[in-house]
Every structure is written in structure tokens, then in C-alpha cells.
Short mmCIF file of C-alpha atoms in Angstrom, two decimals:
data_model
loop_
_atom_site.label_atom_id
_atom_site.label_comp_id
_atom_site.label_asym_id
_atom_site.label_seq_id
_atom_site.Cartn_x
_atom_site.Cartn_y
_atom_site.Cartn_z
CA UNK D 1 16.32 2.88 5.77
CA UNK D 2 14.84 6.01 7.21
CA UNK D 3 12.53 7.66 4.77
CA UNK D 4 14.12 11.20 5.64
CA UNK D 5 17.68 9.86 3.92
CA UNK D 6 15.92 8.94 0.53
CA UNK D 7 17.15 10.54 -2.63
CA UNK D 8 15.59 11.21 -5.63
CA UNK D 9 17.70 12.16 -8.49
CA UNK D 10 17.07 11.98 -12.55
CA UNK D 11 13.35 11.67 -12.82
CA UNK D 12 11.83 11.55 -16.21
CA UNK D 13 8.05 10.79 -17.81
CA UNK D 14 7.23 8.43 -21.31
CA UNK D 15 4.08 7.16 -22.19
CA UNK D 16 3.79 3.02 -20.97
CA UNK D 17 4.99 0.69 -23.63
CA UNK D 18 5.31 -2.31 -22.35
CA UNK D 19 4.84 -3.41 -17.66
CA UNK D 20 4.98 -6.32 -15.97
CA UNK D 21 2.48 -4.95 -13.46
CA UNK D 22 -0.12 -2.55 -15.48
CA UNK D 23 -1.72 -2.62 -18.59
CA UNK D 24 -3.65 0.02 -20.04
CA UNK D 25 -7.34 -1.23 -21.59
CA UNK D 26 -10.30 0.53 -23.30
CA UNK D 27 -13.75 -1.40 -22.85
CA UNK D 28 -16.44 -0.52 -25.67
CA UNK D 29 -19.97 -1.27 -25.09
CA UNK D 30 -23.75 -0.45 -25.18
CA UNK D 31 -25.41 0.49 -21.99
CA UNK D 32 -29.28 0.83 -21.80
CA UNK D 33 -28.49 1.09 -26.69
CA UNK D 34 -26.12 4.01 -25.82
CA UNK D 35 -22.90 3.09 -27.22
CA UNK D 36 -20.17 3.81 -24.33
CA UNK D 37 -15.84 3.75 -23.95
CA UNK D 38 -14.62 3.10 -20.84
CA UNK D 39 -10.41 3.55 -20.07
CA UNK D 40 -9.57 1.33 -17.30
CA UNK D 41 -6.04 -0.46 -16.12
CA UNK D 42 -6.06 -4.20 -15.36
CA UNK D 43 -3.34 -4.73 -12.53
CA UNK D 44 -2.96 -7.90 -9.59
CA UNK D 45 -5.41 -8.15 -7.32
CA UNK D 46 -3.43 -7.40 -3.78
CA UNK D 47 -3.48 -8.23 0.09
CA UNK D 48 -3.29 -6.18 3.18
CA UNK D 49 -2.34 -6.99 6.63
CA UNK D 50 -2.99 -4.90 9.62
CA UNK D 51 -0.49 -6.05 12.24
CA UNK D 52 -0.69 -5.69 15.87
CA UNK D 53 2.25 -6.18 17.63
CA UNK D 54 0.79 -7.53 21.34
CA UNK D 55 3.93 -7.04 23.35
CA UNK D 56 4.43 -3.57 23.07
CA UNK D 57 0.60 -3.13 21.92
CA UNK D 58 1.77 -0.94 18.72
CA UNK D 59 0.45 -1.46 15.65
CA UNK D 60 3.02 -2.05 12.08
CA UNK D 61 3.17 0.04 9.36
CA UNK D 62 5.35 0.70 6.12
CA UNK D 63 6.40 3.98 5.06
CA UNK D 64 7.92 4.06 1.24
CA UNK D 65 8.00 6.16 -1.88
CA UNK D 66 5.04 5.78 -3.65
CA UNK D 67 6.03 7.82 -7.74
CA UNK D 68 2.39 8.09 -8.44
CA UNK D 69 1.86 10.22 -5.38
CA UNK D 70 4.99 12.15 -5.76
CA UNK D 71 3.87 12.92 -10.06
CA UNK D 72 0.26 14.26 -8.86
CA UNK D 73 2.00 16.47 -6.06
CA UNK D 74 4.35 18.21 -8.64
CA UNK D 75 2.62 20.96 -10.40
CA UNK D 76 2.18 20.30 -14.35
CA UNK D 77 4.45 23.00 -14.99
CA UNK D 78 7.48 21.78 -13.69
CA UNK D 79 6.59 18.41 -15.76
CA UNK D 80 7.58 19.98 -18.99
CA UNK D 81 9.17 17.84 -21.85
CA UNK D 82 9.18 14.66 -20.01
CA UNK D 83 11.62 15.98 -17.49
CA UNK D 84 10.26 16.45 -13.86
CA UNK D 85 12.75 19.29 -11.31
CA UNK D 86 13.44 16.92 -8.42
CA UNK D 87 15.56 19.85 -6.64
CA UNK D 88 12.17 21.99 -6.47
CA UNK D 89 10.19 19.36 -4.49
CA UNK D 90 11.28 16.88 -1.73
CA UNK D 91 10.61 13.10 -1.83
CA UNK D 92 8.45 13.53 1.49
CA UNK D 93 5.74 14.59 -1.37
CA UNK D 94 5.79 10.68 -1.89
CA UNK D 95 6.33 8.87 1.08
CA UNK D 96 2.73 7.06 2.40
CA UNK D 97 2.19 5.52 5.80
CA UNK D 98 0.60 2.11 4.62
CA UNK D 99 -0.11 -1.54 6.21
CA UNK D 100 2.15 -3.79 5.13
CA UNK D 101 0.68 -4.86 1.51
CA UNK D 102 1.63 -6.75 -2.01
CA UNK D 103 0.33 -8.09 -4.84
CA UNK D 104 -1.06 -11.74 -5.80
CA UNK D 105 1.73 -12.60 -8.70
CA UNK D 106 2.08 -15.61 -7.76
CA UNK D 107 0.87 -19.48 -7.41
CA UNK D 108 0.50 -19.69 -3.86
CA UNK D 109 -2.80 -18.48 -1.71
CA UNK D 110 -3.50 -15.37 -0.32
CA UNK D 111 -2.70 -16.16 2.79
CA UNK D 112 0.57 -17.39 2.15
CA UNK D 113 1.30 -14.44 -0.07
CA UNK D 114 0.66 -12.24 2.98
CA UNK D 115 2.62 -13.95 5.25
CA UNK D 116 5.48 -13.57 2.68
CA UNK D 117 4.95 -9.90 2.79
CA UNK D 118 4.93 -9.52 6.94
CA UNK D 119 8.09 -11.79 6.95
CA UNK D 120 9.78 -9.46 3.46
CA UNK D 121 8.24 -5.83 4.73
CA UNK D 122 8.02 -6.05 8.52
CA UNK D 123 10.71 -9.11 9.38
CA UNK D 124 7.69 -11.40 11.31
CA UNK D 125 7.83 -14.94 10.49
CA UNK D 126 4.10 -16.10 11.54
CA UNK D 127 2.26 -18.66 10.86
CA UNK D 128 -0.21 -18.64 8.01
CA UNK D 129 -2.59 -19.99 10.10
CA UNK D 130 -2.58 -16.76 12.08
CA UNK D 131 -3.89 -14.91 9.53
CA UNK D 132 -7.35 -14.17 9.95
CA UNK D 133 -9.06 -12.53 6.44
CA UNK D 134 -11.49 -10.46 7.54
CA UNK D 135 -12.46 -8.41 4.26
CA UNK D 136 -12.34 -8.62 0.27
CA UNK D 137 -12.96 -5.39 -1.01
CA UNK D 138 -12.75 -4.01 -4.69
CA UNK D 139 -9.98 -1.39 -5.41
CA UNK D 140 -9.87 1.19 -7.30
CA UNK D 141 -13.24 0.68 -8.97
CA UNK D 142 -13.29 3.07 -11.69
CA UNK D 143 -10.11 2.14 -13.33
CA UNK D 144 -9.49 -1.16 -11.71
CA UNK D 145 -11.92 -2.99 -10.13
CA UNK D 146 -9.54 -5.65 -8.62
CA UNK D 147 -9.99 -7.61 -5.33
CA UNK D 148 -8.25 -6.46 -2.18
CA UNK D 149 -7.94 -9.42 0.34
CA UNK D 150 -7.67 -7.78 4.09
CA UNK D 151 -5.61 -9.91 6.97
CA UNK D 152 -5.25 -9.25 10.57
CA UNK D 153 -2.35 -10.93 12.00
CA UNK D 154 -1.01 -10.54 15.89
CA UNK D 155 2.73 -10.71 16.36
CA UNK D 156 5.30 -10.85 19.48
CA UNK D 157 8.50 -9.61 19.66
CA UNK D 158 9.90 -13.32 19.43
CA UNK D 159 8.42 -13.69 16.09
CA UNK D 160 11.00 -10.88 14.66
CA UNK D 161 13.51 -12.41 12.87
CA UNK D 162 14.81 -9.62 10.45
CA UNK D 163 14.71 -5.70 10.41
CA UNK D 164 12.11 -6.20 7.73
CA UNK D 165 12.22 -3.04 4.68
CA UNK D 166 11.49 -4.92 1.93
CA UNK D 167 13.57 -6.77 -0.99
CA UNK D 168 17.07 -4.76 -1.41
CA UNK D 169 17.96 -7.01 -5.15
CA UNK D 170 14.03 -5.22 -6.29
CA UNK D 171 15.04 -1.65 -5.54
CA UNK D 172 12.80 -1.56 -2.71
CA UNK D 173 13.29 1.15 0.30
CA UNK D 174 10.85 0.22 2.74
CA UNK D 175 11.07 1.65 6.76
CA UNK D 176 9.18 -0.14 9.14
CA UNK D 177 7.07 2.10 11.76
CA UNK D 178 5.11 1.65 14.96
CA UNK D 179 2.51 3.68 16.37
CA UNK D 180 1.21 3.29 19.59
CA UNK D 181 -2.88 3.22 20.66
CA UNK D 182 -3.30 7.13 21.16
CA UNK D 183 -0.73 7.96 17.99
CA UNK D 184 -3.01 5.62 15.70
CA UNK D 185 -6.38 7.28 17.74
CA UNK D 186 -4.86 10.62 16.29
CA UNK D 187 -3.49 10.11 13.01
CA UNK D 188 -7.12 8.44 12.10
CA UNK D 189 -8.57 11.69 13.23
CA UNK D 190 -6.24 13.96 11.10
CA UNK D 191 -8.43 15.23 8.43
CA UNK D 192 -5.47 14.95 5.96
CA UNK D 193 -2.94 12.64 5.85
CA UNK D 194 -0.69 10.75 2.82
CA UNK D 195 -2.14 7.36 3.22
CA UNK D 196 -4.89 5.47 0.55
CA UNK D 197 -7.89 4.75 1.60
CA UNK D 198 -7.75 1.34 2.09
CA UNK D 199 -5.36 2.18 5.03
CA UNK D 200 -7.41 4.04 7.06
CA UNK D 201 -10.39 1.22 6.50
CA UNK D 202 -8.22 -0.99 8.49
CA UNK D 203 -7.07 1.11 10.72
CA UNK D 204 -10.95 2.04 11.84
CA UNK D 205 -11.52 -1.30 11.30
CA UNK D 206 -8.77 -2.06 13.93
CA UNK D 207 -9.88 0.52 16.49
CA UNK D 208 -13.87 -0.82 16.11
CA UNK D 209 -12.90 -4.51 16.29
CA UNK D 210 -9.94 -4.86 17.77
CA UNK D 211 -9.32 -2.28 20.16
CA UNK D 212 -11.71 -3.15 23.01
CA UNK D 213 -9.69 -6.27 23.82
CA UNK D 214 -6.50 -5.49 23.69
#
């Protein structure tokens, strides 16, 4: 699905009860006898694949609604009484440019978890064993501090078996998007851009590593 037909309708803001995904913690302690209270969020550790596609030397990315990102660009005004104006601001104020990503939910390695996500986001079957780690860095390290596992993977256009876009039965809306050598050279230039920063880590990691031999 194209991220320009998305449509966001009825959007409303509670307080967390209850998440499969996020839980809300408060850490006491004593650092150097001064008694301290820290608010943090314990959530899955994730992967991250940066994906090279060697036939038409474009790289793979995901574009998708991210709510977080679309909450922080409304102003608090128009977030009144748990009610947010959807007709006021368009869901562009949401939609990142990410490598393909997921979180580690469940009993199967990291590497197999990101070839899952390649074959569910992108529509690559490859082999797990041509996923090369190449990183494990912390995210978000003042309210999470959970490990982020990065792959680098390099696919053919034989390996595409599906249009890729994520799981439909989970509600997810997920367009695939390529970006050629000099696009990527540019868009890691921009000096502002909707994409987290472990995104652009890979991408300059892709550009200083990678890049010289394709």
C-alpha cells in the first residue's frame, strides 16, 4: 500500500493499562548515598537489516506509520481531552523511512527472526546463513536500554517471492521502497529527515563498508 493512500480517522489518547509490547517501570536507588528515581520502559530487544538488493544495486527500505511520531508532531493543544483533530494534520507527520526491522518475541535466534522480517516486510526469502550481524547496539538508553542486533543481508531479484508490506491479519500497512546509490548519498546528507537514528547508522554504515565494492 502506498503510504500517500493511508487514512487516519478516530484517534484518541488514555493512559497505558495493560501492553503486550511496553511496560512502564520506575527504578529506585542510591547513587554515590544520593537516593535517586529513575522512569524507564522495558520493551523487546529488536533486529535490523540493511538490505542491498545487488541486481539493480538499490538498497530496501520500509516506509509505515509510526503513532509515536505522529503524537509528538501534533501540537499539545489540539490533544485536548484525550481526543487528537486528525483533519488538522496529515498522516505524512508519521510515516518514517526505516530498514526493514522487528522485535525478538519469540523462541527462535536473531538471525532467524530477521530473516522472518525480510521475507514478512520486504517479500525476500534468503537464507539465514546470509545474514551477516555486524553490530549490537543499545537503544534507546535513557528509557530503554535494550539490545539492537544489526544484519546486512544481499538479495537478487530471484529471491522475491512476495510484494512484501508486512502482516495484513496484524493491522500492519507497510510499503516497500528502493533508493538507488546517489538517492541514499543524498537523503544521508539531508540535515532533517523522519527516520530514527538507528537508520541512518546503517545507512553510513552501508556507504563506509559496503559501498566501495559494489
Amino acid at each position: 500500500m502506498a503510504m500517500q493512500n493511508l487514512l487516519i480517522e478516530d484517534m484518541t489518547v488514555s493512559p497505558l493499562k495493560e501492553s503486550m509490547f511496553v511496560r512502564p517501570l520506575s527504578l529506585e536507588f542510591k547513587m554515590n548515598g544520593r537516593r535517586r528515581k529513575w522512569d524507564m520502559i522495558k520493551v523487546h530487544d529488536s533486529v535490523v537489516i540493511v538490505i542491498f538488493n545487488v541486481t539493480r544495486q538499490v538498497l530496501v527500505f520500509v516506509k509505515q506509520f509510526r503513532p509515536a511520531i505522529y503524537f509528538s508532531s501534533v501540537p499539545d493543544q489540539d490533544k485536548q481531552n484525550g481526543k487528537i483533530d486528525v483533519s488538522k494534520y496529515p498522516p505524512s507527520l508519521g510515516i518514517t523511512l526505516e530498514f526493514c526491522a522487528g522485535i525478538v518475541d519469540k523462541s527462535k535466534s536473531l538471525a532467524e527472526t530477521a530473516k522472518e522480517e525480510v521475507l514478512e516486510e520486504c517479500g525476500y526469502d534468503v537464507p539465514v546463513e546470509n545474514l551477516h550481524k555486524f553490530k549490537t547496539a543499545r537503544a534507546g538508553v535513557s528509557t530503554e536500554g535494550t539490545h539492537q542486533t544489526f544484519f546486512y543481508v544481499e538479495v537478487t531479484d530471484s529471491m522475491k517471492v512476495n510484494q512484501g508490506g508486512g502482516l495484513v491479519d496484524e493491522g500492519e500497512v507497510i510499503e516497500v521502497v528502493e533508493m538507488s546509490i546517489p538517492e541514499v548519498q543524498a537523503y544521508a546528507e539531508d540535515t532533517d529527515n523522519m527516520s530514527p537514528p538507528g537508520f541512518l547508522f546503517g545507512l553510513l554504515w552501508f556507504l563506509k563498508n559496503k559501498l566501495p565494492k559494489c
